[in-house]
CSV table of C-alpha atoms in Angstrom, one decimal:
chain,number,residue,atom,x,y,z
A,1,MET,CA,79.4,108.9,132.8
A,2,SER,CA,81.9,112.1,134.7
A,3,ASN,CA,84.5,113.7,132.6
A,4,THR,CA,85.9,112.6,129.1
A,5,ALA,CA,89.3,111.3,130.2
A,6,ASP,CA,87.4,108.3,131.5
A,7,LYS,CA,85.4,107.9,128.2
A,8,THR,CA,89.1,108.2,126.8
A,9,ALA,CA,90.6,105.2,129.0
A,10,VAL,CA,88.1,102.8,127.8
A,11,LEU,CA,88.0,103.0,124.6
A,12,PRO,CA,90.7,101.1,122.8
A,13,PHE,CA,93.3,102.9,120.4
A,14,ALA,CA,94.6,100.5,117.4
A,15,ALA,CA,98.4,99.9,117.9
A,16,SER,CA,98.8,101.1,113.9
A,17,CYS,CA,96.7,102.7,111.4
A,18,SER,CA,97.6,101.1,108.1
A,19,GLY,CA,96.3,103.9,106.2
A,20,ALA,CA,93.0,106.1,104.8
A,21,VAL,CA,90.8,103.1,104.6
A,22,ALA,CA,91.2,101.8,108.3
A,23,VAL,CA,89.7,104.8,109.7
A,24,ALA,CA,86.7,105.1,106.7
A,25,ARG,CA,83.7,103.3,108.3
A,26,PRO,CA,81.3,104.6,110.0
A,27,LEU,CA,81.5,105.3,114.0
A,28,PRO,CA,80.8,102.8,116.6
A,29,ALA,CA,76.9,103.1,119.0
A,30,GLU,CA,79.5,103.4,121.7
A,31,ILE,CA,81.2,106.8,119.9
A,32,VAL,CA,78.0,107.9,119.2
A,33,ARG,CA,76.4,108.2,122.5
A,34,TRP,CA,79.6,109.9,123.7
A,35,MET,CA,78.8,112.9,121.1
A,36,SER,CA,75.2,112.9,121.9
A,37,GLU,CA,76.3,113.5,125.4
A,38,THR,CA,78.8,115.7,125.0
A,39,VAL,CA,76.4,118.0,122.6
A,40,CYS,CA,72.8,118.3,124.0
A,41,PRO,CA,70.7,118.8,122.1
A,42,ARG,CA,69.7,122.6,122.7
A,43,PRO,CA,65.7,123.9,124.3
A,44,GLU,CA,64.6,127.0,122.1
A,45,GLY,CA,66.6,130.0,122.7
A,46,GLU,CA,69.6,128.3,123.8
A,47,ALA,CA,73.0,127.1,122.7
A,48,ARG,CA,73.5,124.0,122.1
A,49,GLY,CA,76.4,122.9,124.7
A,50,ALA,CA,74.9,125.1,127.3
A,51,HIS,CA,74.0,122.0,129.3
A,52,GLY,CA,77.0,119.6,128.2
A,53,ALA,CA,78.4,117.5,130.9
A,54,LEU,CA,81.7,117.3,128.9
A,55,PHE,CA,85.1,119.1,128.2
A,56,TRP,CA,85.3,121.4,125.7
A,57,THR,CA,88.1,123.2,123.4
A,58,SER,CA,87.6,126.8,123.5
A,59,CYS,CA,88.4,128.9,120.7
A,60,GLU,CA,88.2,132.8,121.7
A,61,GLY,CA,90.8,134.3,119.5
A,62,ALA,CA,93.9,133.6,120.8
A,63,ARG,CA,92.8,132.1,123.7
A,64,ILE,CA,92.1,128.4,124.0
A,65,GLY,CA,91.7,126.2,127.0
A,66,LEU,CA,89.6,123.9,127.9
A,67,PHE,CA,86.0,124.4,130.1
A,68,ARG,CA,82.9,122.6,131.2
A,69,PRO,CA,80.1,124.7,129.4
A,70,ALA,CA,78.0,125.0,132.2
A,71,ASP,CA,77.3,128.6,132.3
A,72,PRO,CA,75.0,129.4,129.0
A,73,ALA,CA,76.7,132.5,128.2
A,74,LEU,CA,79.6,131.2,128.9
A,75,ALA,CA,78.7,128.7,125.8
A,76,ARG,CA,76.9,130.9,123.7
A,77,GLY,CA,79.4,133.5,123.2
A,78,ALA,CA,81.9,130.4,121.9
A,79,GLY,CA,80.2,130.1,118.6
A,80,ARG,CA,79.1,126.8,116.7
A,81,ALA,CA,79.6,123.3,118.3
A,82,GLY,CA,81.3,120.5,116.5
A,83,PHE,CA,83.5,117.7,116.5
A,84,LEU,CA,87.5,117.2,115.1
A,85,ALA,CA,87.8,113.9,113.6
A,86,VAL,CA,92.5,114.0,113.6
A,87,ALA,CA,94.8,110.9,113.3
A,88,ARG,CA,98.3,110.4,112.7
A,89,ASP,CA,99.8,111.0,109.3
A,90,ARG,CA,102.1,108.7,107.6
A,91,SER,CA,100.6,106.1,110.7
A,92,ALA,CA,101.6,102.7,108.3
A,93,MET,CA,105.2,103.9,107.2
A,94,ILE,CA,106.1,105.0,111.4
A,95,ASP,CA,105.1,101.9,112.4
A,96,ARG,CA,106.8,100.3,109.6
A,97,ARG,CA,110.2,101.6,110.7
A,98,LEU,CA,109.8,101.6,114.2
A,99,GLY,CA,108.4,97.9,114.8
A,100,ALA,CA,105.2,96.6,115.9
A,101,ALA,CA,106.9,97.7,119.8
A,102,GLY,CA,107.7,100.7,118.6
A,103,GLY,CA,104.7,101.9,116.8
A,104,ARG,CA,102.8,100.4,119.8
A,105,ARG,CA,104.8,103.4,122.4
A,106,MET,CA,104.4,106.2,119.2
A,107,THR,CA,100.7,105.5,119.6
A,108,ALA,CA,100.8,105.5,123.2
A,109,ALA,CA,102.1,109.1,123.3
A,110,PHE,CA,100.1,110.3,121.0
A,111,ALA,CA,97.1,108.9,122.5
A,112,ALA,CA,98.6,110.6,125.7
A,113,ARG,CA,98.7,114.2,124.8
A,114,LEU,CA,95.2,114.2,122.6
A,115,ALA,CA,93.4,112.1,126.3
A,116,ALA,CA,94.3,115.8,127.6
A,117,LEU,CA,92.7,117.7,125.3
A,118,GLY,CA,89.2,115.6,126.1
A,119,ALA,CA,89.3,113.0,123.1
A,120,ALA,CA,87.2,109.9,122.5
A,121,ALA,CA,89.2,107.3,120.7
A,122,ASP,CA,88.6,105.3,118.1
A,123,ASP,CA,90.6,102.4,116.3
A,124,GLY,CA,93.4,105.2,114.9
A,125,MET,CA,91.2,108.5,115.2
A,126,PHE,CA,91.0,110.9,118.0
A,127,LEU,CA,87.3,112.6,118.5
A,128,VAL,CA,87.5,115.9,120.2
A,129,PRO,CA,85.0,118.4,121.0
A,130,VAL,CA,85.1,122.0,119.6
A,131,LEU,CA,83.2,125.3,120.6
A,132,GLY,CA,84.5,127.5,118.2
A,133,ASP,CA,87.0,127.9,114.9
A,134,ALA,CA,88.1,124.4,113.7
A,135,ASP,CA,91.2,125.6,112.2
A,136,ALA,CA,92.1,127.2,115.7
A,137,ALA,CA,91.3,124.5,117.8
A,138,LEU,CA,93.2,122.6,115.5
A,139,ALA,CA,96.1,124.4,115.5
A,140,ARG,CA,95.7,124.1,119.1
A,141,ILE,CA,95.9,121.0,119.2
A,142,ARG,CA,98.9,120.3,116.9
A,143,LEU,CA,100.4,122.7,118.9
A,144,LEU,CA,99.7,120.3,122.5
A,145,ALA,CA,99.7,117.1,120.9
A,146,CYS,CA,102.8,117.4,117.8
A,147,ALA,CA,105.1,120.5,118.8
A,148,GLU,CA,107.3,117.9,120.8
A,149,PRO,CA,108.7,115.2,119.3
A,150,ALA,CA,108.4,111.5,120.5
A,151,ARG,CA,111.0,109.6,122.1
A,152,THR,CA,112.0,106.5,119.9
A,153,GLU,CA,115.0,103.8,119.8
A,154,PHE,CA,116.0,105.8,116.1
A,155,GLY,CA,115.7,109.1,118.1
A,156,PRO,CA,113.4,111.9,118.1
A,157,MET,CA,110.4,111.8,115.7
A,158,THR,CA,108.3,114.6,114.8
A,159,LEU,CA,104.6,113.9,114.8
A,160,THR,CA,102.3,115.2,112.5
A,161,LEU,CA,98.3,115.0,112.2
A,162,SER,CA,95.1,115.5,109.8
A,163,ALA,CA,91.7,116.3,110.8
A,164,ALA,CA,88.2,116.7,109.7
A,165,TYR,CA,85.8,118.9,111.3
A,166,ALA,CA,81.9,119.0,111.0
A,167,ASP,CA,79.4,120.9,112.9
A,168,ALA,CA,77.4,119.2,115.1
A,169,GLU,CA,74.6,121.4,113.8
A,170,ASP,CA,74.4,120.3,110.4
A,171,ALA,CA,73.2,117.5,110.9
A,172,PRO,CA,71.6,114.1,112.5
A,173,LEU,CA,74.5,112.6,115.2
A,174,PRO,CA,74.2,109.2,112.3
A,175,ALA,CA,75.2,111.3,109.7
A,176,LEU,CA,78.2,112.9,111.1
A,177,ALA,CA,79.4,109.4,112.2
A,178,ALA,CA,79.0,108.4,108.7
A,179,ALA,CA,80.8,111.7,107.3
A,180,LEU,CA,83.7,112.2,110.0
A,181,PRO,CA,85.6,109.1,109.5
A,182,GLU,CA,85.4,109.3,105.5
A,183,ALA,CA,86.3,112.9,105.3
A,184,LEU,CA,89.6,111.6,107.6
A,185,ALA,CA,90.4,109.2,105.6
A,186,ARG,CA,90.3,111.6,102.4
A,187,ALA,CA,92.6,113.8,104.6
A,188,LEU,CA,94.9,111.6,105.3
A,189,ALA,CA,95.2,110.4,101.8
A,190,SER,CA,96.0,113.8,100.4
A,191,GLY,CA,98.2,115.3,103.7
A,192,PRO,CA,99.8,114.9,105.7
A,193,GLU,CA,98.5,118.2,107.4
A,194,ARG,CA,95.4,118.4,106.1
A,195,LEU,CA,91.7,120.1,107.7
A,196,LEU,CA,88.3,118.7,105.5
A,197,ARG,CA,85.5,119.5,106.4
A,198,ALA,CA,83.0,116.6,106.9
A,199,ASP,CA,79.9,116.8,104.3
A,200,PRO,CA,77.1,114.5,106.0
A,201,ARG,CA,75.1,114.3,103.0
A,202,PRO,CA,75.4,110.9,101.4
A,203,SER,CA,78.4,111.4,98.8
A,204,LEU,CA,78.6,109.1,96.0
A,205,ALA,CA,80.8,107.1,97.2
A,206,SER,CA,78.8,106.0,100.0
A,207,GLU,CA,75.8,106.0,97.8
A,208,ALA,CA,77.9,103.5,95.2
A,209,LEU,CA,79.5,101.1,98.3
A,210,ALA,CA,76.0,100.8,99.2
A,211,ALA,CA,74.6,99.5,95.5
A,212,LEU,CA,77.5,97.4,95.7
A,213,ASP,CA,77.0,95.5,99.4
A,214,GLU,CA,72.7,95.6,97.7
A,215,GLY,CA,73.9,94.2,94.0
A,216,ARG,CA,72.6,97.5,92.2
A,217,ILE,CA,76.0,96.4,90.0
A,218,SER,CA,75.6,96.0,86.3
A,219,LEU,CA,77.3,96.3,83.2
A,220,ALA,CA,77.0,98.2,80.2
A,221,TYR,CA,79.3,97.0,76.6
A,222,GLN,CA,80.7,99.6,74.1
A,223,PRO,CA,81.6,97.7,71.1
A,224,VAL,CA,85.3,98.1,69.5
A,225,VAL,CA,85.0,97.5,65.5
A,226,ARG,CA,87.8,96.6,63.2
A,227,THR,CA,88.9,99.0,60.9
A,228,ASP,CA,88.8,96.2,58.0
A,229,MET,CA,85.9,94.4,59.8
A,230,PRO,CA,83.7,97.0,60.4
A,231,LEU,CA,80.3,95.2,60.5
A,232,PHE,CA,81.1,92.8,63.7
A,233,PRO,CA,82.6,94.4,66.9
A,234,ALA,CA,86.2,92.9,67.8
A,235,PHE,CA,85.2,93.1,71.6
A,236,HIS,CA,83.3,95.2,73.8
A,237,GLU,CA,84.8,97.4,76.7
A,238,THR,CA,83.1,96.5,80.1
A,239,LEU,CA,81.7,99.8,81.9
A,240,ILE,CA,80.1,99.3,85.2
A,241,ARG,CA,77.0,101.0,85.8
A,242,VAL,CA,75.8,101.7,89.7
A,243,SER,CA,72.3,102.7,89.9
A,244,HIS,CA,70.3,104.6,93.2
A,245,PRO,CA,67.5,102.1,95.1
A,246,GLY,CA,64.6,104.0,92.7
A,247,GLY,CA,66.6,103.1,89.7
A,248,ALA,CA,68.4,106.4,88.9
A,249,PRO,CA,72.5,106.0,87.6
A,250,ILE,CA,75.1,107.0,90.1
A,251,PRO,CA,77.8,108.8,87.2
A,252,ALA,CA,81.3,106.6,87.7
A,253,GLY,CA,82.8,109.7,86.4
A,254,ARG,CA,82.0,111.3,89.8
A,255,PHE,CA,82.0,108.8,92.4
A,256,MET,CA,85.3,107.0,91.0
A,257,PRO,CA,88.3,109.3,92.2
A,258,GLU,CA,87.0,109.3,95.5
A,259,ILE,CA,86.7,105.6,95.8
A,260,GLU,CA,90.0,105.6,94.4
A,261,ALA,CA,91.5,108.1,97.1
A,262,LEU,CA,89.9,105.5,99.8
A,263,GLY,CA,91.9,102.6,98.3
A,264,LEU,CA,88.9,101.1,97.7
A,265,SER,CA,88.2,100.9,93.8
A,266,ARG,CA,89.4,97.1,94.2
A,267,LEU,CA,86.3,96.1,95.3
A,268,PHE,CA,84.5,97.7,92.6
A,269,ASP,CA,86.8,95.9,89.5
A,270,ARG,CA,86.5,92.6,91.7
A,271,ARG,CA,82.6,93.0,91.0
A,272,VAL,CA,83.3,93.7,87.3
A,273,LEU,CA,85.4,90.9,86.7
A,274,ALA,CA,82.8,88.7,88.2
A,275,LEU,CA,79.8,90.1,86.3
A,276,ALA,CA,82.2,90.0,82.8
A,277,LEU,CA,83.0,86.4,83.4
A,278,GLU,CA,79.5,85.1,83.8
A,279,LYS,CA,78.9,86.7,80.8
A,280,LEU,CA,82.0,85.1,79.0
A,281,ARG,CA,80.1,82.1,80.1
A,282,ALA,CA,76.8,82.7,78.6
A,283,MET,CA,77.6,84.1,75.1
A,284,PRO,CA,80.7,81.6,73.7
A,285,THR,CA,81.2,83.6,70.9
A,286,LEU,CA,81.8,87.1,73.2
A,287,ARG,CA,85.5,88.9,73.7
A,288,LEU,CA,85.2,91.4,76.3
A,289,SER,CA,87.8,93.9,78.2
A,290,VAL,CA,87.7,94.7,81.8
A,291,ASN,CA,89.3,97.9,83.3
A,292,VAL,CA,91.3,97.5,86.2
A,293,ALA,CA,92.5,100.7,88.3
A,294,PRO,CA,95.8,100.9,89.7
A,295,GLY,CA,95.2,99.9,93.3
A,296,THR,CA,93.9,96.0,91.8
A,297,LEU,CA,97.5,96.0,90.9
A,298,ALA,CA,98.3,94.4,94.1
A,299,ASP,CA,95.0,92.9,94.9
A,300,PRO,CA,95.6,89.6,95.6
A,301,ALA,CA,91.4,88.4,95.4
A,302,TRP,CA,91.5,89.6,92.2
A,303,ILE,CA,93.7,87.6,90.3
A,304,GLU,CA,93.0,84.8,92.4
A,305,THR,CA,89.6,84.8,90.5
A,306,LEU,CA,91.1,85.0,87.2
A,307,GLU,CA,93.3,81.7,87.7
A,308,ALA,CA,90.4,79.6,89.6
A,309,GLU,CA,88.3,80.3,86.5
A,310,ALA,CA,91.1,79.5,84.1
A,311,ALA,CA,91.6,76.5,86.3
A,312,LEU,CA,87.9,75.8,85.5
A,313,ARG,CA,87.0,76.9,81.8
A,314,PRO,CA,90.4,78.1,80.0
A,315,ASP,CA,87.7,78.8,77.4
A,316,VAL,CA,86.5,81.5,78.9
A,317,THR,CA,89.8,83.7,80.2
A,318,ARG,CA,91.2,83.3,76.8
A,319,ARG,CA,88.1,85.5,75.6
A,320,LEU,CA,89.0,88.2,78.3
A,321,ILE,CA,91.0,91.4,77.9
A,322,VAL,CA,92.6,93.1,80.9
A,323,GLU,CA,92.8,96.8,80.2
A,324,LEU,CA,95.8,98.5,82.5
A,325,THR,CA,95.7,102.5,82.3
A,326,GLU,CA,98.5,104.0,81.0
A,327,ARG,CA,99.0,106.1,84.1
A,328,GLY,CA,97.9,103.3,86.7
A,329,ALA,CA,101.1,101.0,85.1
A,330,GLY,CA,103.6,104.1,85.3
A,331,LEU,CA,102.4,104.5,88.8
A,332,ARG,CA,102.8,101.0,90.3
A,333,ALA,CA,105.4,99.6,87.9
A,334,ASP,CA,106.7,97.5,90.4
A,335,LEU,CA,103.3,95.6,90.7
A,336,THR,CA,102.8,95.4,86.8
A,337,LEU,CA,105.3,93.6,85.5
A,338,PRO,CA,104.4,90.6,88.2
A,339,PHE,CA,100.5,91.3,87.2
A,340,VAL,CA,101.0,91.0,83.5
A,341,ARG,CA,102.6,87.5,83.9
A,342,ARG,CA,100.4,86.4,85.9
A,343,ALA,CA,97.4,87.5,84.4
A,344,ARG,CA,98.6,86.0,80.6
A,345,LYS,CA,98.9,82.7,82.2
A,346,THR,CA,95.1,82.3,82.5
A,347,GLY,CA,95.1,82.9,78.6
A,348,CYS,CA,94.1,86.4,78.7
A,349,ALA,CA,95.2,89.0,76.5
A,350,ILE,CA,96.5,92.7,77.9
A,351,ALA,CA,95.6,95.6,77.0
A,352,ILE,CA,97.5,99.3,78.1
A,353,ASP,CA,94.4,102.0,77.9
A,354,ASP,CA,94.3,106.1,77.7
A,355,PHE,CA,97.7,105.8,75.4
A,356,GLY,CA,99.3,109.1,75.6
A,357,ALA,CA,97.1,110.9,78.4
A,358,GLY,CA,100.1,110.3,80.0
A,359,CYS,CA,103.6,110.2,79.9
A,360,THR,CA,104.6,106.1,79.3
A,361,ALA,CA,107.3,105.8,77.6
A,362,LEU,CA,107.2,104.0,74.0
A,363,SER,CA,110.2,101.3,75.4
A,364,GLN,CA,107.5,100.4,78.5
A,365,LEU,CA,105.6,98.9,75.5
A,366,VAL,CA,109.1,96.4,74.8
A,367,GLU,CA,109.1,95.7,78.8
A,368,LEU,CA,105.2,94.9,78.7
A,369,ARG,CA,104.4,93.9,75.3
A,370,PRO,CA,100.2,94.7,75.8
A,371,ASP,CA,98.4,92.7,73.1
A,372,ILE,CA,96.3,95.9,72.3
A,373,LEU,CA,97.4,99.8,72.6
A,374,LYS,CA,94.5,101.8,73.0
A,375,LEU,CA,95.0,105.6,71.7
A,376,ASP,CA,93.3,108.2,74.5
A,377,GLY,CA,90.9,110.4,72.9
A,378,SER,CA,93.3,113.6,73.5
A,379,LEU,CA,95.4,111.3,71.0
A,380,VAL,CA,93.0,111.4,68.6
A,381,ARG,CA,90.4,113.4,68.3
A,382,GLY,CA,89.9,115.8,65.8
A,383,MET,CA,92.6,113.9,63.5
A,384,ALA,CA,90.9,115.1,60.4
A,385,GLU,CA,91.1,119.2,61.4
A,386,ASP,CA,94.9,118.8,62.5
A,387,PRO,CA,97.1,117.4,60.6
A,388,ALA,CA,100.3,118.6,63.4
A,389,ARG,CA,98.6,115.6,65.3
A,390,ARG,CA,99.6,112.9,62.8
A,391,PRO,CA,103.7,112.5,63.1
A,392,LEU,CA,102.6,111.4,66.7
A,393,VAL,CA,100.3,108.8,66.2
A,394,GLU,CA,102.2,107.6,63.1
A,395,ALA,CA,105.1,107.1,65.3
A,396,VAL,CA,103.0,105.1,68.3
A,397,LEU,CA,101.3,102.8,65.2
A,398,ARG,CA,105.0,102.0,63.8
A,399,ALA,CA,105.8,101.3,66.9
A,400,ALA,CA,103.1,98.9,67.9
A,401,ARG,CA,103.0,96.8,64.1
A,402,ALA,CA,106.6,96.8,64.8
A,403,LEU,CA,105.8,94.8,68.1
A,404,ASP,CA,102.1,93.0,66.7
A,405,ILE,CA,100.1,95.2,69.0
A,406,MET,CA,96.8,95.4,67.6
A,407,THR,CA,96.3,99.4,67.8
A,408,VAL,CA,92.6,101.0,68.7
A,409,ALA,CA,91.5,104.3,68.4
A,410,GLU,CA,89.1,105.9,71.4
A,411,PHE,CA,86.2,108.3,71.4
A,412,VAL,CA,85.9,108.2,67.6
A,413,GLU,CA,83.0,110.3,67.0
A,414,THR,CA,83.0,112.0,63.4
A,415,PRO,CA,83.7,110.3,60.2
A,416,GLU,CA,86.0,112.2,59.2
A,417,ASP,CA,88.4,111.1,62.1
A,418,ALA,CA,87.2,107.7,61.8
A,419,ALA,CA,88.4,107.9,57.9
A,420,ALA,CA,91.7,109.6,58.5
A,421,LEU,CA,93.0,107.1,61.1
A,422,THR,CA,91.7,104.3,59.3
A,423,GLU,CA,93.7,105.9,56.4
A,424,MET,CA,96.6,105.8,59.0
A,425,GLY,CA,96.9,102.5,59.7
A,426,VAL,CA,94.9,101.8,62.9
A,427,ASP,CA,93.6,98.8,63.9
A,428,ALA,CA,90.2,99.3,65.5
A,429,LEU,CA,88.0,101.8,66.7
A,430,GLN,CA,85.4,102.5,69.7
A,431,GLY,CA,83.7,105.9,70.3
A,432,HIS,CA,79.8,107.1,69.8
A,433,LEU,CA,80.6,106.9,65.8
A,434,THR,CA,80.9,102.8,66.1
A,435,GLY,CA,78.5,102.5,69.3
A,436,ARG,CA,77.7,103.9,72.3
A,437,PRO,CA,77.5,101.4,75.1
A,438,ALA,CA,75.0,99.5,75.8
A,439,ALA,CA,72.9,97.3,78.1
A,440,ALA,CA,73.7,93.8,76.0
A,441,PRO,CA,76.8,93.4,73.7
A,442,ALA,CA,75.7,94.1,70.2
A,443,THR,CA,76.5,91.2,67.3
A,444,LEU,CA,76.2,93.4,64.4
A,445,ALA,CA,77.5,97.5,64.6
A,446,PRO,CA,75.0,99.7,64.8
A,447,LYS,CA,72.4,100.7,61.9
A,448,GLY,CA,74.2,103.4,59.8
A,449,ARG,CA,77.9,103.3,61.9
A,450,ARG,CA,79.3,101.3,59.3
A,451,LEU,CA,82.7,102.9,59.0
A,452,PRO,CA,84.8,103.9,55.8
A,453,ALA,CA,85.9,101.4,53.0
């Protein structure tokens, strides 16, 4: 390979980058080889890049230009070596507006501008080798690639880009090849015009996806106990458990936000549904609830799995409860009602989770008519010691009773709170007081955890 422009010309570039997920995968072997040839392993005592054969984007104060690092002294003076991965912001929206042909022209214009910077292309992203400060290099790239609007049949359209940066000395190339696309996906999801530093250490999201691929996913079961039948759980909420290869757990609360940002939560929701249906088949008297992330509302595979189960075993889906978060139902209001209608046809019940944590109006309960309303812990925790909470909770309970909706108070941890909520008329309680998550569903309430009469 004689120069970067030649390399760029033979690499594929996608006509449309559909969003963050499109680039959230490890770089292919040919790109890793290009990275290896761009940043050569340095002999002891010499600067990395001193023997590189390809162009670099050099940042020296206000001057940013292109050079071949043939002179070791020049390479040493340029600073640390690394890679910027860049991609167009709002690609899917722009391509929908312009149509397929217009999107391809926009992509071609973007590609041509970045090719001049010594970039390698990989299906929606560009990699640019950098010597020196990454922020200064990105500013120069934006100036060269985005300053002039692209001409389209709809008139001039301004290009913007987001980027991720990895220091070439932080980790081996395979680790960088996995970290850069993931960081770029997060930048695109939180953009426009963002720059994130890639962490070459395996992220919790990467480890969780590996666990999903390798079958290291299981369920825990937390009982929900009726206040009028405190010995027998009304149902159990399923909670996902992900483990390292050695068996140590990976806390879901730490990796799920990143999984959701990457648009991958539906993959975990599918697995949880499959495991829950399997458990319901094995235990004919059991009732379970499963949580559905906002992105799953638009996932045909999830709802089709539920419908297929209902066609074969309607007794199973009649014992399933689908929990939608209040936040998710509000964010995807256009998808929530069609999803609820399809799910209800399978015989399952619908619950609204975390009610009171967001800003959902009580009027939404009239439209969705959930079977169960779960009051968020922030609304009910400390009820016994804070009488100011009572009017709001009582208003919610009155509306639920009028609509024949079962109410569950979440995160109940003290007998005093349990007594106050029972006296107010909450139908069921969930929390450490009534039972912690366990590897198997409980048939009776935990010993010593009996609720107030």
